[in-house]
Amino acid sequence: MQIYFSPEVITPEFQVLNVLDSTEKAVGNVAFLFDEKKLYVYGILEEETVGADFKDLVTPYIKGLSKAKPDLDILSCLYVGCKQIKLNEEKEKEK
């Protein structure tokens, strides 16, 4: 199943995006909050069947946002169903 972002609210300080499936049904949402040196990402997806697609959609979006501020510290909390997903598992293991 294809999923995509649909903007709900976008300001210079934050973005709230709905996650829609191919039938335009809302299956989750994701919020991005910008600080001077940090980007906070919080998202939840109800449909576990599109969890990998959610991760594949969020990851390049965050990379694109981080290009505006190269030294940006990214803090994320993303859930698919009731399970937390990690965006940078390799980097987490190195710490």
PDB file of C-alpha atoms in Angstrom:
ATOM      1  CA  MET A   1       0.000   0.000   0.000  1.00  0.00           C
ATOM      2  CA  GLN A   2       1.331   3.424  -0.933  1.00  0.00           C
ATOM      3  CA  ILE A   3       1.443   6.146   1.712  1.00  0.00           C
ATOM      4  CA  TYR A   4       2.266   9.816   1.412  1.00  0.00           C
ATOM      5  CA  PHE A   5       2.361  13.050   3.398  1.00  0.00           C
ATOM      6  CA  SER A   6      -0.427  15.608   3.307  1.00  0.00           C
ATOM      7  CA  PRO A   7       0.328  18.920   5.050  1.00  0.00           C
ATOM      8  CA  GLU A   8      -1.962  19.871   7.917  1.00  0.00           C
ATOM      9  CA  VAL A   9      -0.035  22.897   9.272  1.00  0.00           C
ATOM     10  CA  ILE A  10       3.312  24.292   8.131  1.00  0.00           C
ATOM     11  CA  THR A  11       5.031  27.255   9.816  1.00  0.00           C
ATOM     12  CA  PRO A  12       8.719  28.230  10.120  1.00  0.00           C
ATOM     13  CA  GLU A  13       8.741  26.712  13.637  1.00  0.00           C
ATOM     14  CA  PHE A  14       6.914  23.417  13.037  1.00  0.00           C
ATOM     15  CA  GLN A  15       5.174  21.149  10.540  1.00  0.00           C
ATOM     16  CA  VAL A  16       2.327  18.739  11.109  1.00  0.00           C
ATOM     17  CA  LEU A  17       1.772  16.257   8.289  1.00  0.00           C
ATOM     18  CA  ASN A  18      -0.931  13.640   7.945  1.00  0.00           C
ATOM     19  CA  VAL A  19       0.074  10.253   6.590  1.00  0.00           C
ATOM     20  CA  LEU A  20      -2.482   9.093   4.033  1.00  0.00           C
ATOM     21  CA  ASP A  21      -2.890   5.789   2.240  1.00  0.00           C
ATOM     22  CA  SER A  22      -3.780   5.394  -1.443  1.00  0.00           C
ATOM     23  CA  THR A  23      -7.503   5.815  -0.646  1.00  0.00           C
ATOM     24  CA  GLU A  24      -6.740   9.150   1.098  1.00  0.00           C
ATOM     25  CA  LYS A  25      -7.552   7.641   4.490  1.00  0.00           C
ATOM     26  CA  ALA A  26      -5.487   9.075   7.365  1.00  0.00           C
ATOM     27  CA  VAL A  27      -3.353   6.290   8.827  1.00  0.00           C
ATOM     28  CA  GLY A  28      -1.099   8.432  11.013  1.00  0.00           C
ATOM     29  CA  ASN A  29       0.695  11.730  11.413  1.00  0.00           C
ATOM     30  CA  VAL A  30       4.131  13.157  11.947  1.00  0.00           C
ATOM     31  CA  ALA A  31       5.231  16.448  13.510  1.00  0.00           C
ATOM     32  CA  PHE A  32       8.517  18.315  13.088  1.00  0.00           C
ATOM     33  CA  LEU A  33       9.496  21.008  15.592  1.00  0.00           C
ATOM     34  CA  PHE A  34      12.447  23.239  14.755  1.00  0.00           C
ATOM     35  CA  ASP A  35      14.758  24.750  17.346  1.00  0.00           C
ATOM     36  CA  GLU A  36      17.999  26.646  16.699  1.00  0.00           C
ATOM     37  CA  LYS A  37      20.180  23.543  16.918  1.00  0.00           C
ATOM     38  CA  LYS A  38      17.641  20.720  17.166  1.00  0.00           C
ATOM     39  CA  LEU A  39      14.920  19.088  15.122  1.00  0.00           C
ATOM     40  CA  TYR A  40      12.317  17.159  17.085  1.00  0.00           C
ATOM     41  CA  VAL A  41      10.361  14.521  15.172  1.00  0.00           C
ATOM     42  CA  TYR A  42       7.318  12.764  16.572  1.00  0.00           C
ATOM     43  CA  GLY A  43       5.158  10.440  14.552  1.00  0.00           C
ATOM     44  CA  ILE A  44       2.678   7.651  14.915  1.00  0.00           C
ATOM     45  CA  LEU A  45       1.277   5.301  12.314  1.00  0.00           C
ATOM     46  CA  GLU A  46      -1.745   3.144  13.027  1.00  0.00           C
ATOM     47  CA  GLU A  47      -1.266   0.597  10.229  1.00  0.00           C
ATOM     48  CA  GLU A  48       1.596  -1.805  10.991  1.00  0.00           C
ATOM     49  CA  THR A  49       1.477  -3.184   7.433  1.00  0.00           C
ATOM     50  CA  VAL A  50       3.019   0.014   6.056  1.00  0.00           C
ATOM     51  CA  GLY A  51       5.655   0.455   8.771  1.00  0.00           C
ATOM     52  CA  ALA A  52       8.596   0.001   6.391  1.00  0.00           C
ATOM     53  CA  ASP A  53       7.043   2.467   3.959  1.00  0.00           C
ATOM     54  CA  PHE A  54       6.626   4.962   6.815  1.00  0.00           C
ATOM     55  CA  LYS A  55      10.310   4.704   7.699  1.00  0.00           C
ATOM     56  CA  ASP A  56      11.255   5.021   4.012  1.00  0.00           C
ATOM     57  CA  LEU A  57       9.079   8.133   3.714  1.00  0.00           C
ATOM     58  CA  VAL A  58      10.239   9.885   6.903  1.00  0.00           C
ATOM     59  CA  THR A  59      13.997   9.249   6.550  1.00  0.00           C
ATOM     60  CA  PRO A  60      14.631  11.218   3.312  1.00  0.00           C
ATOM     61  CA  TYR A  61      12.243  13.948   4.455  1.00  0.00           C
ATOM     62  CA  ILE A  62      14.330  14.483   7.597  1.00  0.00           C
ATOM     63  CA  LYS A  63      17.548  14.428   5.553  1.00  0.00           C
ATOM     64  CA  GLY A  64      16.111  17.137   3.328  1.00  0.00           C
ATOM     65  CA  LEU A  65      15.106  19.295   6.294  1.00  0.00           C
ATOM     66  CA  SER A  66      18.530  18.873   7.894  1.00  0.00           C
ATOM     67  CA  LYS A  67      20.271  20.327   4.819  1.00  0.00           C
ATOM     68  CA  ALA A  68      19.044  23.771   5.892  1.00  0.00           C
ATOM     69  CA  LYS A  69      21.175  23.531   9.067  1.00  0.00           C
ATOM     70  CA  PRO A  70      24.112  21.121   8.700  1.00  0.00           C
ATOM     71  CA  ASP A  71      24.888  20.845  12.450  1.00  0.00           C
ATOM     72  CA  LEU A  72      21.298  20.082  13.387  1.00  0.00           C
ATOM     73  CA  ASP A  73      20.795  17.528  16.161  1.00  0.00           C
ATOM     74  CA  ILE A  74      17.828  15.304  15.256  1.00  0.00           C
ATOM     75  CA  LEU A  75      15.753  13.773  18.050  1.00  0.00           C
ATOM     76  CA  SER A  76      13.013  11.405  16.948  1.00  0.00           C
ATOM     77  CA  CYS A  77      10.260   9.315  18.473  1.00  0.00           C
ATOM     78  CA  LEU A  78       8.360   7.309  15.881  1.00  0.00           C
ATOM     79  CA  TYR A  79       5.843   4.550  16.430  1.00  0.00           C
ATOM     80  CA  VAL A  80       4.170   2.052  14.142  1.00  0.00           C
ATOM     81  CA  GLY A  81       1.257   0.503  15.974  1.00  0.00           C
ATOM     82  CA  CYS A  82       2.611   0.161  19.498  1.00  0.00           C
ATOM     83  CA  LYS A  83       6.223  -0.465  18.454  1.00  0.00           C
ATOM     84  CA  GLN A  84       8.894   2.210  18.358  1.00  0.00           C
ATOM     85  CA  ILE A  85      11.019   2.345  15.210  1.00  0.00           C
ATOM     86  CA  LYS A  86      14.562   3.643  14.955  1.00  0.00           C
ATOM     87  CA  LEU A  87      15.730   5.694  11.979  1.00  0.00           C
ATOM     88  CA  ASN A  88      19.486   5.365  12.517  1.00  0.00           C
ATOM     89  CA  GLU A  89      19.975   1.946  14.089  1.00  0.00           C
ATOM     90  CA  GLU A  90      23.637   1.787  13.043  1.00  0.00           C
ATOM     91  CA  LYS A  91      24.481   5.132  14.658  1.00  0.00           C
ATOM     92  CA  GLU A  92      22.597   4.186  17.841  1.00  0.00           C
ATOM     93  CA  LYS A  93      24.667   1.006  18.216  1.00  0.00           C
ATOM     94  CA  GLU A  94      27.953   2.913  17.870  1.00  0.00           C
ATOM     95  CA  LYS A  95      27.162   5.223  20.843  1.00  0.00           C
TER      96      LYS A  95
END
